[in-house]
Amino acid sequence: MSLKGKNAVITGGAKGIGGAATRALHREGANVVILDVDSLGGKLAEELGKGALFFKCDVSRETEVRQAMEKAVETFGDLDILVNNAGIQRYSTVTETTEEEWDLVMNVNLKSAFLCAKHAIPSMLAKGKGVVINVSSVQAFITQNNVAPYTTSKTAMLGLTRSIAVDYAPNIRSVAVCPGTVDTPMLRDALQLSPDPEAVYQECVDMHLAKRICSPEEVAELIVFLASDKAPFITGQAIRIDGGLGLMVAGSKRD
Ligand SMILES: NC(=O)c1ccc[n+]([C@@H]2O[C@H](COP(=O)([O-])OP(=O)(O)OC[C@H]3O[C@@H](n4cnc5c(N)ncnc54)[C@H](O)[C@@H]3O)[C@@H](O)[C@H]2O)c1
C-alpha cells in the first residue's frame, strides 16, 4: 500500500491513534507532519527521521492551523492526506456541562477538523487530488452516560465528512473512521477516574463482541488503507472499527 511521495498531516499525531497513524503513514513512504500541543510529537518526528516534521499547534485555533499548513506546504510542496484525529474526552450530562466545557470539546474535536480541512483542501485542489480522514467514534451511532459534548462532537463529524465529500468530489475524498474502545493514553486516563480501573477495563473488553479492545495500530492500518489509492471508491462514509460493539440487543444473549 505505497504512499511514496504523498504528504500527510496528522492532528494529535504525537501519541495514541494519531501516533500510530503517523508511524504507519511514514512506514508506507509518506512524508508526515504532526500537529499537536504535546511536544512528544517532536520526539516522534525525530525518531522517524527523514520525511517527518512536528509543528506545535493547537488545532482549535485558526491562526495556528493556517501557519502550520503553510509551513507544511512550504516544506513538502503540497498536501495529499489530512487526518483529523486530535480529540479530547470530558464526562458530563447536558445539565452538568458548563458553556466553557462544551465549547472546549466542540473546538478541539469538531472545529479543529473544519479548520484543518479549510486550510489543507486548497493545496489538494491545486494538485487535483486529496483525502480527508476524520477520526470520529462509535459514539456517533451509540452512546453511554455522561458524554454529551463528546458524543455530539463525534456525530457532527459525520456531517462534516459528508459535506467535504460532496463539495469537493470527485477530486477529494472524505471518510470518517469510527473506532470502538482503543488502548491509548486517552483510555488509560479515563480508567484512572474510576476507583477500580481494572474492572472498568474488563467492562470495556466485555462490551465488544471481539472480547478485547482495539489497538491504535489496527485503527492506523484502516487509516492507511482509506488514504491510499486502494480505496478510490470510498467517500462520504463512516467506517466502524469496533469489534462488534453495540451490535447485539442488550440482554438478548442466550447460552
Ligand atoms: N481511545 C479510544 O477509545 C477512542 C475511541 C474512539 C475514538 N477516539 C478518538 O480518536 C482520536 C484519538 O484519540 P486517542 O485515544 O488516541 O487520544 P489521546 O489522548 O491518546 O491522543 C490525542 C492526541 O491529541 C492531541 N491533542 C489534544 N488536543 C489538541 C489540540 N487542541 N491541538 C492539537 N493536538 C491536540 C493530544 O496532545 C494527543 O497527542 C480522538 O479524536 C478520540 O476522540 C478514541
XYZ file of N, CA and C and ligand atoms in Angstrom:
809
model
N 0.854 -1.201 0.000
C 0.000 0.000 0.000
C 0.883 1.242 0.000
N 1.593 1.450 -1.081
C 2.600 2.503 -1.062
C 1.987 3.897 -1.041
N 2.507 4.719 -0.154
C 2.123 6.133 -0.112
C 3.345 6.986 -0.456
N 4.267 6.379 -1.181
C 5.514 7.057 -1.533
C 5.222 8.369 -2.253
N 5.856 9.422 -1.776
C 5.690 10.718 -2.428
C 4.469 11.494 -1.972
N 3.631 10.888 -1.127
C 2.450 11.611 -0.617
C 2.844 12.387 0.635
N 2.114 13.464 0.872
C 2.373 14.300 2.043
C 1.146 14.309 2.938
N 1.355 13.929 4.212
C 0.221 13.762 5.129
C 0.368 14.658 6.350
N -0.746 15.244 6.777
C -0.796 15.983 8.048
C -1.659 15.173 9.002
N -1.144 14.968 10.217
C -1.896 14.199 11.215
C -2.060 15.066 12.452
N -3.298 15.391 12.816
C -3.510 16.190 14.021
C -3.558 15.251 15.224
N -3.034 15.723 16.347
C -2.941 14.837 17.513
C -2.054 13.646 17.205
N -1.042 13.891 16.373
C -0.197 12.797 15.885
C 0.945 12.412 16.810
N 0.975 12.992 18.018
C 2.092 12.709 18.923
C 1.978 11.343 19.586
N 0.737 10.913 19.847
C 0.575 9.637 20.579
C -0.786 9.026 20.271
N -1.059 7.894 20.919
C -2.358 7.240 20.734
C -2.597 6.857 19.277
N -3.845 6.993 18.846
C -4.207 6.619 17.467
C -3.432 7.475 16.468
N -3.305 8.770 16.781
C -2.579 9.677 15.878
C -1.113 9.299 15.758
N -0.500 8.897 16.872
C 0.900 8.461 16.851
C 1.061 7.225 15.981
N 0.138 6.276 16.140
C 0.202 5.037 15.344
C -0.029 5.351 13.864
N -0.960 6.293 13.588
C -1.230 6.659 12.186
C 0.001 7.325 11.571
N 0.663 8.181 12.346
C 1.871 8.848 11.862
C 2.928 7.813 11.485
N 3.146 6.862 12.383
C 4.152 5.808 12.116
C 3.785 5.003 10.867
N 2.489 4.620 10.765
C 2.071 3.747 9.659
C 2.143 4.488 8.316
N 1.728 5.744 8.302
C 1.784 6.519 7.053
C 3.246 6.709 6.615
N 4.115 6.974 7.581
C 5.547 7.169 7.300
C 6.161 5.856 6.806
N 5.796 4.757 7.456
C 6.297 3.433 7.029
C 5.953 3.157 5.566
N 4.766 3.634 5.139
C 4.323 3.388 3.756
C 4.918 4.398 2.768
N 5.775 5.278 3.262
C 6.514 6.160 2.353
C 6.051 7.598 2.329
N 4.997 7.925 3.109
C 4.508 9.309 3.102
C 5.412 10.202 3.947
N 5.529 11.456 3.542
C 6.071 12.475 4.444
C 4.977 12.802 5.441
N 5.332 12.939 6.715
C 4.297 13.165 7.730
C 4.570 14.458 8.497
N 3.494 15.204 8.737
C 3.571 16.431 9.529
C 2.647 16.250 10.729
N 3.256 16.227 11.905
C 2.489 16.044 13.140
C 2.101 17.417 13.680
N 0.809 17.642 13.879
C 0.351 18.861 14.548
C -0.194 18.443 15.906
N 0.414 18.944 16.964
C -0.025 18.523 18.310
C 0.380 19.587 19.324
N -0.344 19.628 20.437
C 0.055 20.528 21.536
C 1.100 19.859 22.426
N 1.257 18.555 22.278
C 2.190 17.791 23.118
C 3.533 17.680 22.400
N 4.612 18.135 23.080
C 5.916 18.138 22.406
C 6.486 16.729 22.223
N 5.787 15.709 22.718
C 6.150 14.323 22.378
C 6.165 14.129 20.862
N 5.372 14.953 20.173
C 5.346 14.902 18.707
C 6.720 15.174 18.119
N 7.504 16.031 18.790
C 8.862 16.342 18.336
C 9.756 15.120 18.452
N 9.572 14.384 19.543
C 10.384 13.167 19.746
C 10.052 12.132 18.677
N 8.752 12.001 18.368
C 8.343 11.023 17.357
C 8.913 11.414 15.983
N 8.829 12.701 15.652
C 9.358 13.150 14.349
C 10.864 12.881 14.273
N 11.542 13.125 15.398
C 12.995 12.891 15.443
C 13.307 11.408 15.245
N 12.508 10.575 15.916
C 12.713 9.113 15.808
C 12.476 8.633 14.372
N 11.448 9.182 13.714
C 11.141 8.739 12.347
C 12.171 9.276 11.353
N 12.719 10.447 11.656
C 13.807 10.987 10.819
C 13.308 11.646 9.558
N 13.965 11.306 8.432
C 13.672 11.976 7.155
C 12.177 11.867 6.816
N 11.626 12.981 6.374
C 10.218 12.955 5.958
C 9.246 13.074 7.107
N 9.724 13.449 8.294
C 8.804 13.625 9.430
C 9.062 14.971 10.098
N 7.991 15.712 10.312
C 8.100 17.036 10.935
C 7.096 17.161 12.057
N 7.426 17.990 13.042
C 6.470 18.296 14.110
C 6.295 19.795 14.201
N 5.049 20.249 14.192
C 4.750 21.644 14.482
C 3.853 21.691 15.699
N 4.309 22.386 16.735
C 3.441 22.565 17.904
C 2.273 23.437 17.473
N 1.070 22.929 17.649
C -0.085 23.640 17.105
C -1.339 23.236 17.859
N -2.059 24.224 18.355
C -3.385 23.959 18.912
C -4.348 24.012 17.728
N -4.850 22.857 17.334
C -5.621 22.794 16.085
C -7.033 23.384 16.222
N -7.357 23.874 17.406
C -8.652 24.556 17.548
C -8.509 26.064 17.274
N -7.283 26.505 16.950
C -7.048 27.945 16.698
C -6.669 28.173 15.234
N -7.452 29.012 14.576
C -7.287 29.158 13.121
C -5.916 29.698 12.729
N -5.412 30.706 13.477
C -4.124 31.286 13.084
C -3.040 30.218 13.117
N -3.048 29.407 14.186
C -2.016 28.363 14.317
C -2.150 27.316 13.207
N -3.407 26.949 12.894
C -3.636 25.945 11.846
C -3.169 26.487 10.494
N -3.529 27.726 10.193
C -3.156 28.305 8.890
C -1.638 28.330 8.733
N -0.955 28.783 9.818
C 0.516 28.861 9.752
C 1.137 27.475 9.593
N 0.593 26.496 10.311
C 1.147 25.132 10.241
C 0.961 24.542 8.848
N -0.217 24.740 8.254
C -0.462 24.211 6.901
C 0.461 24.911 5.891
N 0.649 26.223 6.069
C 1.539 26.961 5.156
C 2.965 26.405 5.249
N 3.402 26.140 6.501
C 4.775 25.612 6.682
C 4.893 24.215 6.070
N 3.829 23.411 6.225
C 3.844 22.045 5.675
C 3.971 22.100 4.151
N 3.197 22.993 3.528
C 3.233 23.115 2.063
C 4.589 23.663 1.608
N 5.109 24.633 2.369
C 6.429 25.207 2.057
C 7.498 24.113 2.055
N 7.405 23.207 3.044
C 8.429 22.162 3.198
C 8.289 21.057 2.157
N 7.050 20.558 1.984
C 6.889 19.363 1.140
C 6.280 19.645 -0.240
N 5.847 20.879 -0.464
C 5.338 21.236 -1.806
C 3.830 21.260 -1.901
N 3.174 20.229 -1.344
C 1.703 20.210 -1.361
C 1.214 19.174 -0.341
N -0.093 19.047 -0.245
C -0.678 18.092 0.712
C -1.578 17.102 -0.019
N -1.510 15.828 0.398
C -2.353 14.784 -0.192
C -3.339 14.210 0.823
N -2.921 14.155 2.096
C -3.696 13.427 3.111
C -3.804 14.294 4.361
N -5.025 14.437 4.869
C -5.225 15.098 6.166
C -5.947 14.111 7.075
N -5.355 13.850 8.235
C -6.023 13.001 9.232
C -6.410 13.881 10.417
N -7.698 14.161 10.535
C -8.218 14.959 11.650
C -8.470 14.014 12.819
N -7.470 13.904 13.688
C -7.533 12.906 14.759
C -7.557 13.514 16.168
N -7.044 14.743 16.317
C -6.945 15.328 17.671
C -8.311 15.328 18.337
N -8.331 14.939 19.601
C -9.609 14.932 20.302
C -9.404 14.843 21.799
N -10.424 15.269 22.528
C -10.406 15.153 23.996
C -11.748 14.587 24.449
N -11.737 14.004 25.625
C -12.960 13.443 26.218
C -13.256 14.190 27.509
N -14.503 14.518 27.751
C -14.934 15.075 29.034
C -16.197 14.339 29.446
N -16.397 14.201 30.755
C -17.524 13.402 31.223
C -18.582 14.275 31.883
N -19.709 14.480 31.219
C -20.803 15.238 31.834
C -22.090 15.094 31.024
N -23.205 15.282 31.727
C -24.512 15.329 31.065
C -24.748 16.760 30.579
N -25.840 16.963 29.867
C -26.158 18.313 29.381
C -26.298 19.295 30.545
N -26.993 18.885 31.606
C -27.234 19.845 32.700
C -25.971 20.116 33.516
N -25.028 19.195 33.493
C -23.777 19.414 34.243
C -22.723 20.181 33.442
N -22.857 20.174 32.122
C -21.793 20.736 31.278
C -21.818 22.266 31.308
N -20.663 22.851 31.609
C -20.583 24.311 31.567
C -20.422 24.747 30.101
N -20.726 25.989 29.851
C -20.577 26.519 28.492
C -19.113 26.403 28.042
N -18.187 26.654 28.988
C -16.750 26.608 28.653
C -16.336 25.184 28.249
N -16.855 24.214 29.020
C -16.503 22.820 28.735
C -17.076 22.380 27.392
N -18.323 22.775 27.139
C -18.971 22.450 25.858
C -18.150 23.018 24.701
N -17.784 24.301 24.837
C -17.020 24.960 23.767
C -15.658 24.294 23.572
N -15.019 23.918 24.682
C -13.702 23.295 24.585
C -13.786 21.989 23.783
N -14.748 21.132 24.140
C -14.865 19.842 23.447
C -15.216 20.069 21.972
N -16.154 20.963 21.718
C -16.536 21.240 20.318
C -15.350 21.809 19.536
N -14.610 22.704 20.172
C -13.496 23.349 19.462
C -12.378 22.362 19.134
N -12.022 21.540 20.119
C -10.905 20.609 19.887
C -11.341 19.451 18.981
N -12.544 18.933 19.188
C -12.950 17.730 18.444
C -13.537 18.041 17.072
N -14.243 19.151 16.959
C -15.007 19.396 15.728
C -14.492 20.611 14.941
N -14.381 21.737 15.626
C -13.938 22.954 14.910
C -12.544 22.735 14.310
N -11.697 22.005 15.026
C -10.341 21.741 14.531
C -10.380 21.022 13.184
N -11.314 20.090 13.045
C -11.410 19.326 11.785
C -11.845 20.257 10.653
N -12.789 21.147 10.962
C -13.210 22.150 9.964
C -12.023 23.042 9.583
N -11.304 23.552 10.601
C -10.199 24.488 10.331
C -9.086 23.815 9.525
N -8.735 22.591 9.922
C -7.643 21.902 9.215
C -8.050 21.602 7.779
N -9.308 21.178 7.599
C -9.787 20.916 6.231
C -9.769 22.221 5.426
N -10.250 23.283 6.044
C -10.303 24.592 5.357
C -8.920 25.011 4.840
N -7.889 24.747 5.648
C -6.558 25.234 5.263
C -5.701 24.173 4.546
N -6.192 22.929 4.475
C -5.449 21.893 3.731
C -6.036 21.676 2.337
N -7.353 21.824 2.220
C -8.025 21.490 0.951
C -7.534 22.345 -0.236
N -7.259 23.644 -0.062
C -6.784 24.404 -1.235
C -5.539 23.789 -1.892
N -4.610 23.275 -1.082
C -3.412 22.655 -1.656
C -3.782 21.368 -2.402
N -4.745 20.609 -1.838
C -5.188 19.372 -2.508
C -5.873 19.710 -3.832
N -6.683 20.755 -3.820
C -7.406 21.142 -5.048
C -6.431 21.598 -6.125
N -5.379 22.307 -5.690
C -4.382 22.777 -6.663
C -3.719 21.574 -7.324
N -3.555 20.503 -6.554
C -2.928 19.285 -7.077
C -3.953 18.429 -7.832
N -5.234 18.626 -7.507
C -6.304 17.881 -8.179
C -6.713 16.610 -7.466
N -6.172 16.374 -6.260
C -6.436 15.105 -5.581
C -6.131 15.220 -4.093
N -6.926 14.543 -3.262
C -6.620 14.539 -1.832
C -7.630 13.718 -1.050
N -7.273 13.430 0.195
C -8.148 12.641 1.086
C -8.176 13.297 2.463
N -9.382 13.441 3.009
C -9.536 13.928 4.387
C -10.151 12.796 5.201
N -9.429 12.361 6.228
C -9.937 11.288 7.093
C -10.227 11.877 8.469
N -11.470 11.740 8.898
C -11.870 12.280 10.191
C -12.013 11.145 11.195
N -11.286 11.234 12.298
C -11.409 10.191 13.331
C -12.580 10.575 14.242
N -13.681 9.893 14.016
C -14.889 10.090 14.826
C -14.886 9.019 15.913
N -15.982 8.296 16.067
C -16.081 7.293 17.144
C -17.359 6.493 16.927
N -17.447 5.302 17.531
C -18.750 4.603 17.534
C -19.793 5.456 18.241
N -19.295 6.441 19.019
C -20.229 7.310 19.745
C -20.989 8.236 18.801
N -20.692 8.153 17.507
C -21.517 8.839 16.511
C -22.804 8.047 16.261
N -22.845 6.794 16.725
C -24.003 5.917 16.470
C -24.696 5.466 17.752
N -23.906 5.167 18.766
C -24.433 4.690 20.045
C -23.703 5.481 21.123
N -24.255 5.525 22.318
C -23.537 6.316 23.309
C -23.638 5.708 24.701
N -23.028 6.368 25.659
C -23.042 5.939 27.051
C -23.471 7.149 27.891
N -23.605 6.961 29.186
C -23.956 8.092 30.049
C -22.807 9.080 30.136
N -23.162 10.346 30.404
C -22.183 11.362 30.817
C -21.161 11.786 29.775
N -21.501 11.681 28.507
C -20.546 12.135 27.480
C -21.247 13.027 26.451
N -22.131 13.888 26.917
C -22.973 14.669 25.990
C -22.158 15.495 24.980
N -21.188 16.315 25.423
C -20.465 17.109 24.416
C -19.643 16.231 23.472
N -19.031 15.179 24.028
C -18.172 14.309 23.210
C -18.985 13.630 22.113
N -20.082 12.989 22.515
C -20.861 12.229 21.534
C -21.464 13.171 20.488
N -21.808 14.385 20.900
C -22.343 15.368 19.945
C -21.267 15.759 18.926
N -20.052 15.999 19.428
C -18.971 16.400 18.514
C -18.647 15.282 17.528
N -18.666 14.040 18.008
C -18.292 12.915 17.131
C -19.372 12.646 16.085
N -20.640 12.888 16.462
C -21.738 12.717 15.500
C -21.651 13.799 14.425
N -21.362 15.027 14.833
C -21.275 16.134 13.868
C -20.146 15.907 12.869
N -19.115 15.180 13.289
C -18.002 14.914 12.357
C -18.468 14.152 11.124
N -19.532 13.369 11.281
C -20.033 12.626 10.115
C -20.661 13.594 9.103
N -21.307 14.635 9.613
C -21.861 15.653 8.719
C -20.759 16.384 7.975
N -19.693 16.702 8.693
C -18.544 17.380 8.074
C -17.932 16.477 6.991
N -17.836 15.195 7.300
C -17.272 14.223 6.344
C -18.099 14.208 5.059
N -19.421 14.158 5.213
C -20.299 14.134 4.029
C -20.182 15.440 3.247
N -20.143 16.566 3.955
C -20.060 17.864 3.261
C -18.795 17.970 2.424
N -17.677 17.556 3.012
C -16.407 17.628 2.270
C -16.476 16.705 1.048
N -17.018 15.490 1.258
C -17.111 14.519 0.151
C -17.949 15.086 -0.992
N -19.069 15.711 -0.655
C -20.000 16.216 -1.672
C -19.448 17.471 -2.344
N -18.893 18.382 -1.554
C -18.469 19.676 -2.101
C -17.227 19.580 -2.982
N -16.350 18.596 -2.710
C -15.071 18.573 -3.438
C -14.893 17.328 -4.318
N -15.995 16.550 -4.505
C -15.917 15.403 -5.409
C -15.769 15.918 -6.835
N -15.124 15.186 -7.719
C -14.503 13.886 -7.491
C -13.047 13.971 -7.042
N -12.531 15.197 -6.854
C -11.091 15.317 -6.596
C -10.694 14.880 -5.195
N -11.564 15.229 -4.237
C -11.192 14.953 -2.844
C -12.181 13.984 -2.240
N -11.634 12.949 -1.593
C -12.487 12.014 -0.845
C -12.432 12.380 0.625
N -13.506 12.058 1.329
C -13.506 12.265 2.774
C -14.185 11.070 3.423
N -13.554 10.521 4.446
C -14.081 9.320 5.111
C -13.928 9.487 6.618
N -14.933 9.044 7.360
C -14.831 9.044 8.822
C -14.505 7.640 9.296
N -13.626 7.578 10.295
C -13.251 6.308 10.918
C -13.849 6.332 12.325
N -14.568 5.273 12.680
C -15.319 5.274 13.949
C -14.880 4.101 14.825
N -13.877 4.320 15.672
C -13.390 3.212 16.499
C -14.270 2.943 17.723
N -14.236 1.665 18.164
C -14.735 1.319 19.497
C -13.666 1.724 20.502
N -13.546 0.992 21.598
C -12.556 1.375 22.616
C -11.142 1.010 22.140
N -10.252 1.976 22.221
C -8.876 1.781 21.749
C -7.918 2.036 22.911
N -6.898 1.209 23.007
C -5.953 1.313 24.130
C -4.942 2.431 23.882
N -5.278 3.605 24.365
C -4.437 4.796 24.155
C -4.304 5.543 25.479
N -3.452 6.577 25.527
C -3.390 7.405 26.737
C -4.765 7.971 27.131
N -5.614 8.297 26.127
C -6.949 8.820 26.463
C -7.736 7.792 27.285
N -7.683 6.524 26.859
C -8.402 5.481 27.606
C -7.784 5.297 28.983
N -6.452 5.230 29.032
C -5.771 4.990 30.318
C -6.082 6.110 31.312
N -6.142 7.361 30.819
C -6.504 8.484 31.698
C -7.941 8.332 32.190
N -8.836 7.920 31.286
C -10.249 7.768 31.653
C -10.404 6.683 32.723
N -9.642 5.596 32.578
C -9.737 4.492 33.553
C -9.352 4.981 34.950
N -8.393 5.890 35.002
C -7.916 6.375 36.305
C -8.971 7.193 37.046
N -10.030 7.608 36.358
C -11.104 8.354 37.025
C -11.970 7.429 37.877
N -11.817 6.103 37.652
C -12.631 5.137 38.405
C -11.864 4.638 39.628
N -12.576 4.323 40.723
C -11.896 3.720 41.865
C -11.375 2.310 41.537
N -11.921 1.680 40.485
C -11.495 0.326 40.108
C -11.196 0.266 38.601
N -10.043 0.826 38.195
C -9.729 0.882 36.750
C -9.752 -0.481 36.071
N -9.291 -1.521 36.774
C -9.244 -2.847 36.132
C -10.630 -3.364 35.797
N -11.587 -3.109 36.711
C -12.971 -3.555 36.479
C -13.564 -2.808 35.277
N -13.273 -1.519 35.167
C -13.806 -0.745 34.031
C -13.160 -1.222 32.723
N -11.849 -1.530 32.797
C -11.166 -2.063 31.610
C -11.864 -3.347 31.149
N -12.170 -4.226 32.126
C -12.815 -5.501 31.789
C -14.205 -5.263 31.194
N -14.920 -4.256 31.725
C -16.237 -3.907 31.145
C -16.079 -3.509 29.679
N -15.026 -2.742 29.415
C -14.766 -2.323 28.021
C -14.537 -3.553 27.144
N -13.725 -4.467 27.644
C -13.446 -5.704 26.891
C -14.751 -6.436 26.615
N -15.571 -6.596 27.650
C -16.798 -7.385 27.525
C -17.830 -6.758 26.584
N -17.786 -5.432 26.428
C -18.764 -4.757 25.558
C -18.575 -5.122 24.088
N -17.358 -5.510 23.722
C -17.055 -5.782 22.316
C -17.276 -7.267 22.023
N -17.916 -7.572 20.898
C -18.098 -8.980 20.529
C -16.736 -9.653 20.369
N -15.722 -8.882 20.002
C -14.371 -9.428 19.815
C -13.733 -9.825 21.150
N -14.350 -9.427 22.245
C -13.859 -9.713 23.612
C -12.439 -9.204 23.843
N -12.186 -8.069 23.299
C -10.945 -7.336 23.548
C -11.163 -5.918 23.088
N -10.231 -5.036 23.435
C -10.314 -3.700 22.870
C -9.341 -3.593 21.697
N -9.413 -2.487 21.011
C -8.656 -2.318 19.764
C -7.272 -1.738 20.078
N -6.308 -2.012 19.229
C -5.003 -1.354 19.376
C -4.972 -0.133 18.460
N -4.187 0.885 18.833
C -4.061 2.059 17.947
C -3.553 1.667 16.561
N -2.735 0.621 16.534
C -2.142 0.200 15.245
C -3.224 -0.321 14.283
N -4.247 -0.999 14.834
C -5.320 -1.505 13.959
C -6.069 -0.341 13.308
N -6.314 0.711 14.086
C -7.001 1.889 13.524
C -6.088 2.546 12.483
N -4.800 2.580 12.789
C -3.833 3.192 11.863
C -3.829 2.460 10.514
N -3.933 1.133 10.538
C -3.928 0.376 9.270
C -5.155 0.722 8.433
N -6.297 0.932 9.103
C -7.510 1.336 8.376
C -7.311 2.722 7.764
N -6.699 3.610 8.524
C -6.440 4.970 8.015
C -5.524 4.906 6.789
N -4.484 4.092 6.863
C -3.556 3.947 5.727
C -4.315 3.455 4.494
N -5.159 2.437 4.684
C -5.927 1.882 3.560
C -6.823 2.969 2.944
N -7.563 3.667 3.794
C -8.506 4.677 3.293
C -7.779 5.833 2.613
N -6.562 6.119 3.066
C -5.782 7.214 2.482
C -5.133 6.807 1.161
N -5.095 5.516 0.900
C -4.313 5.024 -0.245
C -5.142 4.968 -1.530
N -4.450 4.689 -2.614
C -5.127 4.546 -3.905
C -5.874 3.222 -4.008
N -5.852 2.415 -2.940
C -6.625 1.158 -2.921
C -8.089 1.418 -2.556
N -8.399 2.652 -2.151
C -9.774 2.933 -1.690
C -10.414 4.091 -2.465
N -10.264 4.112 -3.815
C -10.699 5.295 -4.571
C -12.217 5.466 -4.636
N -12.962 4.376 -4.318
C -14.430 4.428 -4.466
C -15.116 4.608 -3.113
N -14.323 4.869 -2.074
C -14.908 5.051 -0.735
C -14.868 6.527 -0.385
N -16.028 7.137 -0.290
C -16.092 8.546 0.117
C -17.420 8.862 0.793
N -17.359 9.796 1.739
C -18.566 10.256 2.430
C -19.082 9.295 3.481
N -18.353 8.190 3.687
C -18.849 7.139 4.574
C -18.239 7.200 5.971
N -18.911 6.532 6.891
C -18.381 6.347 8.239
C -18.070 4.856 8.393
N -16.797 4.547 8.596
C -16.381 3.147 8.682
C -16.153 2.796 10.147
N -16.911 1.855 10.657
C -16.761 1.458 12.060
C -15.660 0.418 12.190
N -14.806 0.604 13.190
C -13.787 -0.396 13.527
C -13.955 -0.604 15.021
N -14.877 -1.516 15.368
C -15.380 -1.538 16.743
C -15.575 -2.929 17.334
N -15.036 -3.952 16.674
C -15.133 -5.308 17.241
C -16.561 -5.714 17.584
N -17.539 -5.157 16.868
C -18.944 -5.536 17.092
C -19.586 -4.849 18.288
N -18.981 -3.783 18.765
C -19.546 -3.039 19.905
C -20.943 -2.508 19.556
N -21.905 -2.804 20.417
C -23.258 -2.267 20.237
C -24.073 -2.978 19.181
N -23.546 -4.100 18.664
C -24.248 -4.802 17.585
C -25.407 -5.633 18.125
N -25.212 -6.131 19.349
C -26.205 -7.067 19.894
C -27.218 -6.323 20.758
N -28.483 -6.694 20.648
C -29.520 -6.107 21.501
C -29.200 -6.479 22.949
N -29.189 -5.466 23.844
C -28.837 -5.719 25.248
C -29.759 -6.780 25.828
N -29.183 -7.749 26.533
C -29.966 -8.777 27.214
C -30.449 -9.897 26.310
N -30.042 -9.887 25.012
C -30.584 -10.887 24.080
C -29.765 -12.168 24.026
N -28.629 -12.212 24.741
C -27.740 -13.379 24.621
C -28.351 -14.592 25.312
N -28.419 -15.716 24.586
C -28.889 -16.972 25.184
C -27.768 -17.979 25.103
N -27.525 -18.703 26.200
C -26.445 -19.697 26.176
C -26.953 -21.020 25.583
N -9.217 5.826 22.612
C -10.445 5.500 22.278
O -11.056 4.558 22.856
C -11.147 6.216 21.157
C -12.323 5.638 20.643
C -12.979 6.277 19.593
C -12.495 7.467 19.078
N -11.358 8.011 19.600
C -10.901 9.266 19.013
O -9.623 9.063 18.436
C -8.872 10.269 18.473
C -7.518 9.999 19.136
O -7.777 9.541 20.443
P -6.694 8.858 21.373
O -7.396 7.866 22.198
O -5.503 8.476 20.577
O -6.360 10.121 22.311
P -5.016 10.530 23.073
O -5.447 11.454 24.169
O -4.283 9.327 23.439
O -4.256 11.354 21.953
C -4.841 12.537 21.440
C -3.770 13.459 20.898
O -4.418 14.687 20.510
C -3.632 15.774 20.991
N -4.456 16.970 21.160
C -5.434 17.204 22.071
N -5.901 18.445 21.949
C -5.227 19.030 20.927
C -5.260 20.324 20.325
N -6.106 21.276 20.737
N -4.425 20.572 19.298
C -3.546 19.618 18.868
N -3.467 18.397 19.413
C -4.293 18.095 20.424
C -3.061 15.264 22.322
O -1.963 16.024 22.758
C -2.710 13.826 21.952
O -1.408 13.722 21.424
C -9.716 11.280 19.265
O -10.396 12.123 18.361
C -10.693 10.390 20.014
O -11.887 11.053 20.316
C -10.668 7.404 20.605
